Amino acid sequence: MAEKKKPKIGVYVCHCGGNISDTVYVDQVADYAEKLPDVSLVRSISHMCSEEGQKAIIEDIENEHLDRVVVAACSPQFQGETFKKAAAKAGLNPYMIDMANIREQSAWPHFEDRQKATEKAKLLTKMAVERMEEAEPAQAEKIPIGKSVLVIGAGIAGIQASLDLADAGFEVHLVEEKPAIGGHMAQLSRTFPTNDCASCILSPKMADVMEHPGIHLYRYSEIEEISGTVGDFQVKIKEKPTYVDAEACTACNQCTEVCPVIVPDEHDMGLTLRKAIYLPSAIAIPHAHVLDENACLGLEPLACGKCAEVCHVNAINYDQKPKEIDVKADTIIVATGYDIFDARLKPQYGYAKFENVLNALELERILVHMGEGKMIKKLGKRIAFVQCVGSRDAQVGNLYCSRICCMYATKLALMLKHMDASRDIYMFYTDLRAYGKGFEEYYRRAQEMGIKFVRGRPGELRENPDNKKIIVKVEDTLTRNILEGEFDQVVLSVGLRPSEGTIEIAEKLKLPRGPDGFLQEAHAKFKPLDTAVEGVFIAGTAQGPKDIPDSVAQASGAAARAIRLMNRGEFELSPVKAAIDPGLCDGCGMCVEACPANAIAMMGGMAAVNTPSCKGCGACISSCHADAIDLKVFTNAKIMEEIEAALEDKKPGENRIILFADDMCTYRLADGVGTAKMTYSPDVLIIRVPSSARATPEMMARAFELGADGIMLGECEPAVSPFPGTGQVIGKQVEQLKSMLDKAGIEKERVLFSQYVTVMFSRFVNETNRMSDITRKLGNIPEEKRKKLARIAKEEKEAMQ
Amino acid sequence: MTRVIKLSAANEEFTRRINELTNDMITLCEQCGICSTSCPVAEEMDIPPSEIMRLVQLGDEYVLETKAIWVCASCYTCTVRCPRGVDLSKVTEALRQIKLRTNMNYLDIDHIDPEELRNLPAIALVSAMRKYTG
Amino acid sequence: MKKYPYYPGCTLKQFPEKFGTPSVESARAVGLEMVEIPRWNCCGAVSSLTADDLMHHVAPIRNLVRIQEMNQEGLVNDEYRLVVFCSMCYNVLKRSNLLVKENSETLKTINEFMDREQDYEANVEVVHFLEIIRDMGFHRLEDMVKKPLKGLKIAVYYGCNLLRPKEVGIDDPEAPTIMEKFVEALGGEVADNPLKSLCCGSYHTVGGNKEIVADRAYAIINAARKAGADLMITACPLCAFNLDDRQKLTKEIHPDFKQMPVLYFTQLMAVALGIEDKAGLSENYVDARPLLKEKGLLD
């Protein structure tokens, strides 16, 4: 290795217009900084982020040949980008400039004690300077990306996304598990609040999909496997045989007439029957028959054969085989939709037991057929709707509101009333959620039409054994009376659940799902269509219950997000990635197991990191016995240097706690606490890491050895974490550390691992203060114990080899 | 007659006391009415079960004077059905206990017919006395 | 024969002919010996629901200590499941047991209070007799039936304490099937009563609100009859009293009420197992014997 050139570090101490200098004695900090190793120059400036401040940095880099810069000012979350850009203007690699957070972490939370705030500011500056000694220029890797998109699910969201992408010139592979596209929207009668006929507005879109040269449709298909990463997803699609040539088929229906097999028609929710060979629906696209081999009497050997006999265009071919198709995609959009809540899970409502209890989708199908003059189930005059079935219900584990049921029930009620004004219709609701455009007006129309809204949730439904009508007893909570009535039919407004397909794809792609079971977005506010997996986007009800306009909006949005990634032909990866030194790696494979993102694989007997998949959490590092792995930008050397800087000048009696703060949550949380001017113990010194998994047991043991009185680790709560699985890894690393402490006779309470979200201000303050109290009571760790810990850490390291 | 309930700190004290006795999240009740329609004896009560909960939420001690809290048969159907996971049977028990702990009895043991007493199974007497005497 | 610790409770002893004896003897007939726990005390019949009340949990827990002693003294062999027939005893004992299993502080306090007893180690499991049958396998019960209850349409009545709350219940409170399976194993036909778990009125049978019980009995039995039942069974002695003995009051209040025999579930089990002399059928208010004779089930 070439001898390292001696660094030339420039330190800039910001007054922040008084925000810092009113508390921290900035001159003392500047003086202190001048005496730090390798510091070439120090400036004290009123507003570093201003033109003047930035100009100073640029000129100094150029004129003084600075190769590293530390700005002691606000949080890097705040102005980090500003200074990175300034450095870049002067030709300095953006990873050679960093900040010491002396505002949010010192001046603001410790405003009550100027001396303590200043001491801490000095220490934070020292930590920044010394870690920058180990900094190296880093390049963001650019990876090529093509124009091919896999869209999973051809419901309205999948259809919209596909059309947007194909119109923009991208190649779309659209995979649908059913024989026809359109999803649940194809089953609906009308849509709220416009009362459009669902199939009428859907059909042209479905036709567009079929005709678009940019869209390859794989219908009746399954995704067998997806591997790879953004820019290089390898997808294995299995197209199931329909045994009918869709191009040749004229949908004349002769085959259906002669087929001897009768099964329930799933498109009609089982209310009607179909044959084994059938047209999926009157509006089915592709408009061709399909042979359901599970219902058919037998194909091998051929048991019947009547359908092929009568087909006058020879479209039926019993020898069709499943097709395995390999597709390469650069990005993926998951639009796999919902299933309705299975009302059998609430036996007290008698669904599937009482013939006059229906769910809402069944009613949709009944109404669609009624519109064509067919009565698939006779409806009476008195009809009741029960809301919130399977939603807002702790007893079935679905705490969320399904969003669309109040509106779809109002729509169904209006349709029934339009058809027959003498109908008496009741809706038993808990809250009426009419939040969207035109919704409140729609509800008003329903009231004007005489639909009766009762605020009360029925506990159970009973069947009158004489006439099979349904007896409803409900509390009218607004008058505190119990209402009792007999209804011809009761319709259960069932909620939405993530579909089976959504759950399967989530597992295949390792997409996290939220506590409600739906696909989790990368950031609830600012990245609602991205996922934790780079290059995979989500749209529609797979992400959460929503109506058609919202699904369409999300679909177009997801398409735009994908285009954004693909449009330049290349995109940049963050340079914070794990790197394995092939010279040290002995191929043991432990890191492959350890990586929570499955980003490491064995290649030619060595472990290799797939950079696009690597999340940069550092969880792999402690698994390597050969010290072959390091994390770029947040290297082992840099972190150790920072730990040493924090502790080497500690005097006996002083109390110092190292807090490893993950960038996404804990660091922001600490910033928030400081900004709110909430005070906490200045004993706490924050080391910023991408994930606390970066703090290996070895590093933490060394920190104690060097004099740390306590160590805290903060990580995002799993639901908001950009790193899947780090919680468990950190837990294990902390256990390892505690076991070493135990052996050395050091109190385990000196270590705390917490998972935070950025709003837990009080918890942060309480936990840091409590650790400070505990460690102060316990006192500094005596030297013999620290030495013993060092020995034990060494032994454990040797045991690993 | 429309009652006017004055919102004051005293109300919070009552609600807090019930919270203590039940470890229950009374604030979670959203007044959906499922408990009232599930209750087998709701029609015998002077106020429906959901109103018992509402009055506790409002901190209105009037609820202690209702017949409803004594008509409750502790059948737990409300508990099993509540979509918020609130245990109303515990709340009603707490209300009974507040009254019973003032050394009063709801059941007048001395005036039970001796013939009845002879025929009643022990289980009936024990459960009645546990629920209705302080 | 497998020995189980057995807790009778007050009413199984107060009316042994129709509750206690059929239970113990039916169990014996299927190879299960019920060993009554020594020095048991009243369980309290209802579970105390207030969070600050530990006193009312002492009585149930004290009973559970006995099972430890029984194992230590060899009265049972490594058997820590306590079998109960009465639904209310089942509910109370199980609830108190769960409370101390989940709260070591509470267990400690109760153990300290019961300073004359050995410490309860929270190692007992409270089970209802129906669960033992289910674990044994209903098909095995079926094999031992001597007089299958052919031609008898039976409505089952669960009541409250066997099913609720969920952490205590032996089956899904909204769609239970265990008693139906029991009836089918005995060879009977189940009449599906929609009111099978509607509360019978419980302790309202004491004091001035008895008509609550009468009204409940009226609705439950009518619904059973509408569903085609000839006979009803129940697992709780209080429900048995409210639905059987209280039929007199029900008839007084509702003159159109037609009586139906209501038996304790082990009474019916005894008949099916061919030990009708142990079934105590002479003790019920509504005599089931004419019906059973008619179906050829009695000698």
PDB file of N, CA and C in Angstrom, chain A residues 708-768:
ATOM      1  N   ALA A 708     -14.996   4.301  27.300  1.00  0.00           N
ATOM      2  CA  ALA A 708     -16.421   4.652  27.218  1.00  0.00           C
ATOM      3  C   ALA A 708     -17.133   4.136  28.465  1.00  0.00           C
ATOM      4  N   ASP A 709     -18.040   4.946  29.019  1.00  0.00           N
ATOM      5  CA  ASP A 709     -18.766   4.505  30.211  1.00  0.00           C
ATOM      6  C   ASP A 709     -20.060   3.792  29.830  1.00  0.00           C
ATOM      7  N   GLY A 710     -20.558   4.110  28.652  1.00  0.00           N
ATOM      8  CA  GLY A 710     -21.788   3.464  28.211  1.00  0.00           C
ATOM      9  C   GLY A 710     -21.851   3.492  26.697  1.00  0.00           C
ATOM     10  N   ILE A 711     -22.570   2.532  26.127  1.00  0.00           N
ATOM     11  CA  ILE A 711     -22.777   2.531  24.675  1.00  0.00           C
ATOM     12  C   ILE A 711     -24.261   2.383  24.382  1.00  0.00           C
ATOM     13  N   MET A 712     -24.762   3.259  23.537  1.00  0.00           N
ATOM     14  CA  MET A 712     -26.156   3.146  23.104  1.00  0.00           C
ATOM     15  C   MET A 712     -26.180   2.942  21.596  1.00  0.00           C
ATOM     16  N   LEU A 713     -27.145   2.165  21.135  1.00  0.00           N
ATOM     17  CA  LEU A 713     -27.322   1.986  19.699  1.00  0.00           C
ATOM     18  C   LEU A 713     -28.763   2.340  19.351  1.00  0.00           C
ATOM     19  N   GLY A 714     -28.922   3.154  18.322  1.00  0.00           N
ATOM     20  CA  GLY A 714     -30.266   3.532  17.900  1.00  0.00           C
ATOM     21  C   GLY A 714     -30.472   3.136  16.445  1.00  0.00           C
ATOM     22  N   GLU A 715     -31.634   2.513  16.186  1.00  0.00           N
ATOM     23  CA  GLU A 715     -31.945   2.056  14.824  1.00  0.00           C
ATOM     24  C   GLU A 715     -33.411   2.356  14.548  1.00  0.00           C
ATOM     25  N   CYS A 716     -33.771   2.417  13.277  1.00  0.00           N
ATOM     26  CA  CYS A 716     -35.173   2.645  12.927  1.00  0.00           C
ATOM     27  C   CYS A 716     -36.030   1.483  13.407  1.00  0.00           C
ATOM     28  N   GLU A 717     -37.257   1.785  13.765  1.00  0.00           N
ATOM     29  CA  GLU A 717     -38.215   0.700  13.979  1.00  0.00           C
ATOM     30  C   GLU A 717     -38.398  -0.030  12.647  1.00  0.00           C
ATOM     31  N   PRO A 718     -38.583  -1.352  12.712  1.00  0.00           N
ATOM     32  CA  PRO A 718     -38.625  -2.119  11.449  1.00  0.00           C
ATOM     33  C   PRO A 718     -39.600  -1.561  10.417  1.00  0.00           C
ATOM     34  N   ALA A 719     -40.729  -1.045  10.873  1.00  0.00           N
ATOM     35  CA  ALA A 719     -41.731  -0.605   9.904  1.00  0.00           C
ATOM     36  C   ALA A 719     -41.238   0.537   9.022  1.00  0.00           C
ATOM     37  N   VAL A 720     -40.297   1.358   9.526  1.00  0.00           N
ATOM     38  CA  VAL A 720     -39.841   2.490   8.722  1.00  0.00           C
ATOM     39  C   VAL A 720     -38.384   2.341   8.313  1.00  0.00           C
ATOM     40  N   SER A 721     -37.840   1.158   8.538  1.00  0.00           N
ATOM     41  CA  SER A 721     -36.412   1.023   8.284  1.00  0.00           C
ATOM     42  C   SER A 721     -36.100   0.772   6.809  1.00  0.00           C
ATOM     43  N   PRO A 722     -35.106   1.482   6.262  1.00  0.00           N
ATOM     44  CA  PRO A 722     -34.697   1.208   4.888  1.00  0.00           C
ATOM     45  C   PRO A 722     -33.878  -0.078   4.795  1.00  0.00           C
ATOM     46  N   PHE A 723     -33.481  -0.632   5.966  1.00  0.00           N
ATOM     47  CA  PHE A 723     -32.685  -1.856   5.960  1.00  0.00           C
ATOM     48  C   PHE A 723     -33.504  -2.994   6.540  1.00  0.00           C
ATOM     49  N   PRO A 724     -33.863  -3.957   5.718  1.00  0.00           N
ATOM     50  CA  PRO A 724     -34.603  -5.085   6.292  1.00  0.00           C
ATOM     51  C   PRO A 724     -33.714  -5.894   7.213  1.00  0.00           C
ATOM     52  N   GLY A 725     -34.224  -6.330   8.313  1.00  0.00           N
ATOM     53  CA  GLY A 725     -33.521  -7.331   9.134  1.00  0.00           C
ATOM     54  C   GLY A 725     -32.379  -6.862  10.006  1.00  0.00           C
ATOM     55  N   THR A 726     -32.043  -5.558  10.019  1.00  0.00           N
ATOM     56  CA  THR A 726     -30.889  -5.164  10.823  1.00  0.00           C
ATOM     57  C   THR A 726     -31.201  -5.244  12.314  1.00  0.00           C
ATOM     58  N   GLY A 727     -32.476  -5.114  12.670  1.00  0.00           N
ATOM     59  CA  GLY A 727     -32.852  -5.187  14.080  1.00  0.00           C
ATOM     60  C   GLY A 727     -32.321  -6.453  14.732  1.00  0.00           C
ATOM     61  N   GLN A 728     -32.536  -7.594  14.036  1.00  0.00           N
ATOM     62  CA  GLN A 728     -32.070  -8.868  14.607  1.00  0.00           C
ATOM     63  C   GLN A 728     -30.555  -8.920  14.693  1.00  0.00           C
ATOM     64  N   VAL A 729     -29.920  -8.413  13.615  1.00  0.00           N
ATOM     65  CA  VAL A 729     -28.446  -8.455  13.593  1.00  0.00           C
ATOM     66  C   VAL A 729     -27.884  -7.660  14.760  1.00  0.00           C
ATOM     67  N   ILE A 730     -28.425  -6.456  14.958  1.00  0.00           N
ATOM     68  CA  ILE A 730     -27.915  -5.607  16.045  1.00  0.00           C
ATOM     69  C   ILE A 730     -28.179  -6.296  17.380  1.00  0.00           C
ATOM     70  N   GLY A 731     -29.360  -6.880  17.517  1.00  0.00           N
ATOM     71  CA  GLY A 731     -29.680  -7.592  18.744  1.00  0.00           C
ATOM     72  C   GLY A 731     -28.618  -8.634  19.057  1.00  0.00           C
ATOM     73  N   LYS A 732     -28.251  -9.395  18.028  1.00  0.00           N
ATOM     74  CA  LYS A 732     -27.236 -10.451  18.238  1.00  0.00           C
ATOM     75  C   LYS A 732     -25.895  -9.845  18.624  1.00  0.00           C
ATOM     76  N   GLN A 733     -25.534  -8.758  17.917  1.00  0.00           N
ATOM     77  CA  GLN A 733     -24.229  -8.150  18.201  1.00  0.00           C
ATOM     78  C   GLN A 733     -24.200  -7.613  19.625  1.00  0.00           C
ATOM     79  N   VAL A 734     -25.314  -7.058  20.066  1.00  0.00           N
ATOM     80  CA  VAL A 734     -25.381  -6.537  21.434  1.00  0.00           C
ATOM     81  C   VAL A 734     -25.271  -7.690  22.435  1.00  0.00           C
ATOM     82  N   GLU A 735     -25.911  -8.809  22.132  1.00  0.00           N
ATOM     83  CA  GLU A 735     -25.819  -9.976  23.030  1.00  0.00           C
ATOM     84  C   GLU A 735     -24.372 -10.434  23.149  1.00  0.00           C
ATOM     85  N   GLN A 736     -23.708 -10.470  21.978  1.00  0.00           N
ATOM     86  CA  GLN A 736     -22.295 -10.873  21.978  1.00  0.00           C
ATOM     87  C   GLN A 736     -21.479  -9.942  22.866  1.00  0.00           C
ATOM     88  N   LEU A 737     -21.711  -8.639  22.705  1.00  0.00           N
ATOM     89  CA  LEU A 737     -20.982  -7.656  23.505  1.00  0.00           C
ATOM     90  C   LEU A 737     -21.269  -7.868  24.990  1.00  0.00           C
ATOM     91  N   LYS A 738     -22.554  -8.049  25.317  1.00  0.00           N
ATOM     92  CA  LYS A 738     -22.931  -8.198  26.730  1.00  0.00           C
ATOM     93  C   LYS A 738     -22.289  -9.441  27.325  1.00  0.00           C
ATOM     94  N   SER A 739     -22.173 -10.478  26.527  1.00  0.00           N
ATOM     95  CA  SER A 739     -21.563 -11.696  27.062  1.00  0.00           C
ATOM     96  C   SER A 739     -20.077 -11.445  27.357  1.00  0.00           C
ATOM     97  N   MET A 740     -19.432 -10.656  26.492  1.00  0.00           N
ATOM     98  CA  MET A 740     -18.025 -10.314  26.761  1.00  0.00           C
ATOM     99  C   MET A 740     -17.925  -9.450  28.017  1.00  0.00           C
ATOM    100  N   LEU A 741     -18.833  -8.504  28.160  1.00  0.00           N
ATOM    101  CA  LEU A 741     -18.807  -7.617  29.336  1.00  0.00           C
ATOM    102  C   LEU A 741     -18.978  -8.436  30.611  1.00  0.00           C
ATOM    103  N   ASP A 742     -19.918  -9.388  30.524  1.00  0.00           N
ATOM    104  CA  ASP A 742     -20.180 -10.257  31.659  1.00  0.00           C
ATOM    105  C   ASP A 742     -18.917 -10.972  32.106  1.00  0.00           C
ATOM    106  N   LYS A 743     -18.236 -11.540  31.114  1.00  0.00           N
ATOM    107  CA  LYS A 743     -17.007 -12.278  31.436  1.00  0.00           C
ATOM    108  C   LYS A 743     -15.954 -11.366  32.051  1.00  0.00           C
ATOM    109  N   ALA A 744     -15.985 -10.086  31.632  1.00  0.00           N
ATOM    110  CA  ALA A 744     -14.979  -9.146  32.156  1.00  0.00           C
ATOM    111  C   ALA A 744     -15.433  -8.508  33.457  1.00  0.00           C
ATOM    112  N   GLY A 745     -16.629  -8.868  33.910  1.00  0.00           N
ATOM    113  CA  GLY A 745     -17.122  -8.294  35.162  1.00  0.00           C
ATOM    114  C   GLY A 745     -17.620  -6.873  34.991  1.00  0.00           C
ATOM    115  N   ILE A 746     -18.003  -6.498  33.768  1.00  0.00           N
ATOM    116  CA  ILE A 746     -18.494  -5.142  33.526  1.00  0.00           C
ATOM    117  C   ILE A 746     -20.016  -5.193  33.434  1.00  0.00           C
ATOM    118  N   GLU A 747     -20.666  -4.193  34.035  1.00  0.00           N
ATOM    119  CA  GLU A 747     -22.133  -4.199  34.119  1.00  0.00           C
ATOM    120  C   GLU A 747     -22.780  -4.107  32.736  1.00  0.00           C
ATOM    121  N   LYS A 748     -23.772  -5.002  32.524  1.00  0.00           N
ATOM    122  CA  LYS A 748     -24.432  -5.015  31.213  1.00  0.00           C
ATOM    123  C   LYS A 748     -25.354  -3.821  30.994  1.00  0.00           C
ATOM    124  N   GLU A 749     -25.710  -3.134  32.098  1.00  0.00           N
ATOM    125  CA  GLU A 749     -26.617  -1.994  31.908  1.00  0.00           C
ATOM    126  C   GLU A 749     -25.944  -0.837  31.209  1.00  0.00           C
ATOM    127  N   ARG A 750     -24.641  -0.985  30.966  1.00  0.00           N
ATOM    128  CA  ARG A 750     -23.947   0.088  30.270  1.00  0.00           C
ATOM    129  C   ARG A 750     -24.234   0.063  28.771  1.00  0.00           C
ATOM    130  N   VAL A 751     -25.020  -0.941  28.324  1.00  0.00           N
ATOM    131  CA  VAL A 751     -25.339  -1.055  26.896  1.00  0.00           C
ATOM    132  C   VAL A 751     -26.847  -0.987  26.711  1.00  0.00           C
ATOM    133  N   LEU A 752     -27.305  -0.207  25.744  1.00  0.00           N
ATOM    134  CA  LEU A 752     -28.732  -0.144  25.456  1.00  0.00           C
ATOM    135  C   LEU A 752     -28.959  -0.065  23.948  1.00  0.00           C
ATOM    136  N   PHE A 753     -29.833  -0.925  23.449  1.00  0.00           N
ATOM    137  CA  PHE A 753     -30.218  -0.891  22.033  1.00  0.00           C
ATOM    138  C   PHE A 753     -31.688  -0.522  21.951  1.00  0.00           C
ATOM    139  N   SER A 754     -31.981   0.559  21.237  1.00  0.00           N
ATOM    140  CA  SER A 754     -33.381   0.978  21.093  1.00  0.00           C
ATOM    141  C   SER A 754     -33.741   1.194  19.640  1.00  0.00           C
ATOM    142  N   GLN A 755     -35.011   0.915  19.336  1.00  0.00           N
ATOM    143  CA  GLN A 755     -35.485   1.192  17.984  1.00  0.00           C
ATOM    144  C   GLN A 755     -36.437   2.376  18.051  1.00  0.00           C
ATOM    145  N   TYR A 756     -36.163   3.352  17.198  1.00  0.00           N
ATOM    146  CA  TYR A 756     -36.904   4.616  17.290  1.00  0.00           C
ATOM    147  C   TYR A 756     -37.614   4.960  15.997  1.00  0.00           C
ATOM    148  N   VAL A 757     -38.569   5.880  16.109  1.00  0.00           N
ATOM    149  CA  VAL A 757     -39.002   6.645  14.939  1.00  0.00           C
ATOM    150  C   VAL A 757     -38.725   8.112  15.283  1.00  0.00           C
ATOM    151  N   THR A 758     -38.712   8.951  14.265  1.00  0.00           N
ATOM    152  CA  THR A 758     -38.188  10.300  14.449  1.00  0.00           C
ATOM    153  C   THR A 758     -39.024  11.201  15.343  1.00  0.00           C
ATOM    154  N   VAL A 759     -40.176  10.719  15.820  1.00  0.00           N
ATOM    155  CA  VAL A 759     -40.982  11.596  16.669  1.00  0.00           C
ATOM    156  C   VAL A 759     -40.868  11.259  18.159  1.00  0.00           C
ATOM    157  N   MET A 760     -40.036  10.287  18.494  1.00  0.00           N
ATOM    158  CA  MET A 760     -40.005   9.850  19.898  1.00  0.00           C
ATOM    159  C   MET A 760     -39.116  10.731  20.758  1.00  0.00           C
ATOM    160  N   PHE A 761     -39.400  12.029  20.772  1.00  0.00           N
ATOM    161  CA  PHE A 761     -38.527  12.969  21.472  1.00  0.00           C
ATOM    162  C   PHE A 761     -38.346  12.595  22.941  1.00  0.00           C
ATOM    163  N   SER A 762     -39.478  12.443  23.647  1.00  0.00           N
ATOM    164  CA  SER A 762     -39.365  12.189  25.086  1.00  0.00           C
ATOM    165  C   SER A 762     -38.597  10.914  25.364  1.00  0.00           C
ATOM    166  N   ARG A 763     -38.842   9.923  24.544  1.00  0.00           N
ATOM    167  CA  ARG A 763     -38.158   8.644  24.797  1.00  0.00           C
ATOM    168  C   ARG A 763     -36.649   8.795  24.656  1.00  0.00           C
ATOM    169  N   PHE A 764     -36.239   9.565  23.638  1.00  0.00           N
ATOM    170  CA  PHE A 764     -34.807   9.792  23.434  1.00  0.00           C
ATOM    171  C   PHE A 764     -34.210  10.473  24.660  1.00  0.00           C
ATOM    172  N   VAL A 765     -34.901  11.532  25.108  1.00  0.00           N
ATOM    173  CA  VAL A 765     -34.392  12.281  26.258  1.00  0.00           C
ATOM    174  C   VAL A 765     -34.330  11.380  27.495  1.00  0.00           C
ATOM    175  N   ASN A 766     -35.398  10.621  27.712  1.00  0.00           N
ATOM    176  CA  ASN A 766     -35.429   9.748  28.896  1.00  0.00           C
ATOM    177  C   ASN A 766     -34.329   8.712  28.859  1.00  0.00           C
ATOM    178  N   GLU A 767     -34.152   8.100  27.692  1.00  0.00           N
ATOM    179  CA  GLU A 767     -33.172   7.008  27.635  1.00  0.00           C
ATOM    180  C   GLU A 767     -31.740   7.514  27.755  1.00  0.00           C
ATOM    181  N   THR A 768     -31.448   8.660  27.118  1.00  0.00           N
ATOM    182  CA  THR A 768     -30.077   9.173  27.237  1.00  0.00           C
ATOM    183  C   THR A 768     -29.816   9.643  28.664  1.00  0.00           C
TER     184      THR A 768
END
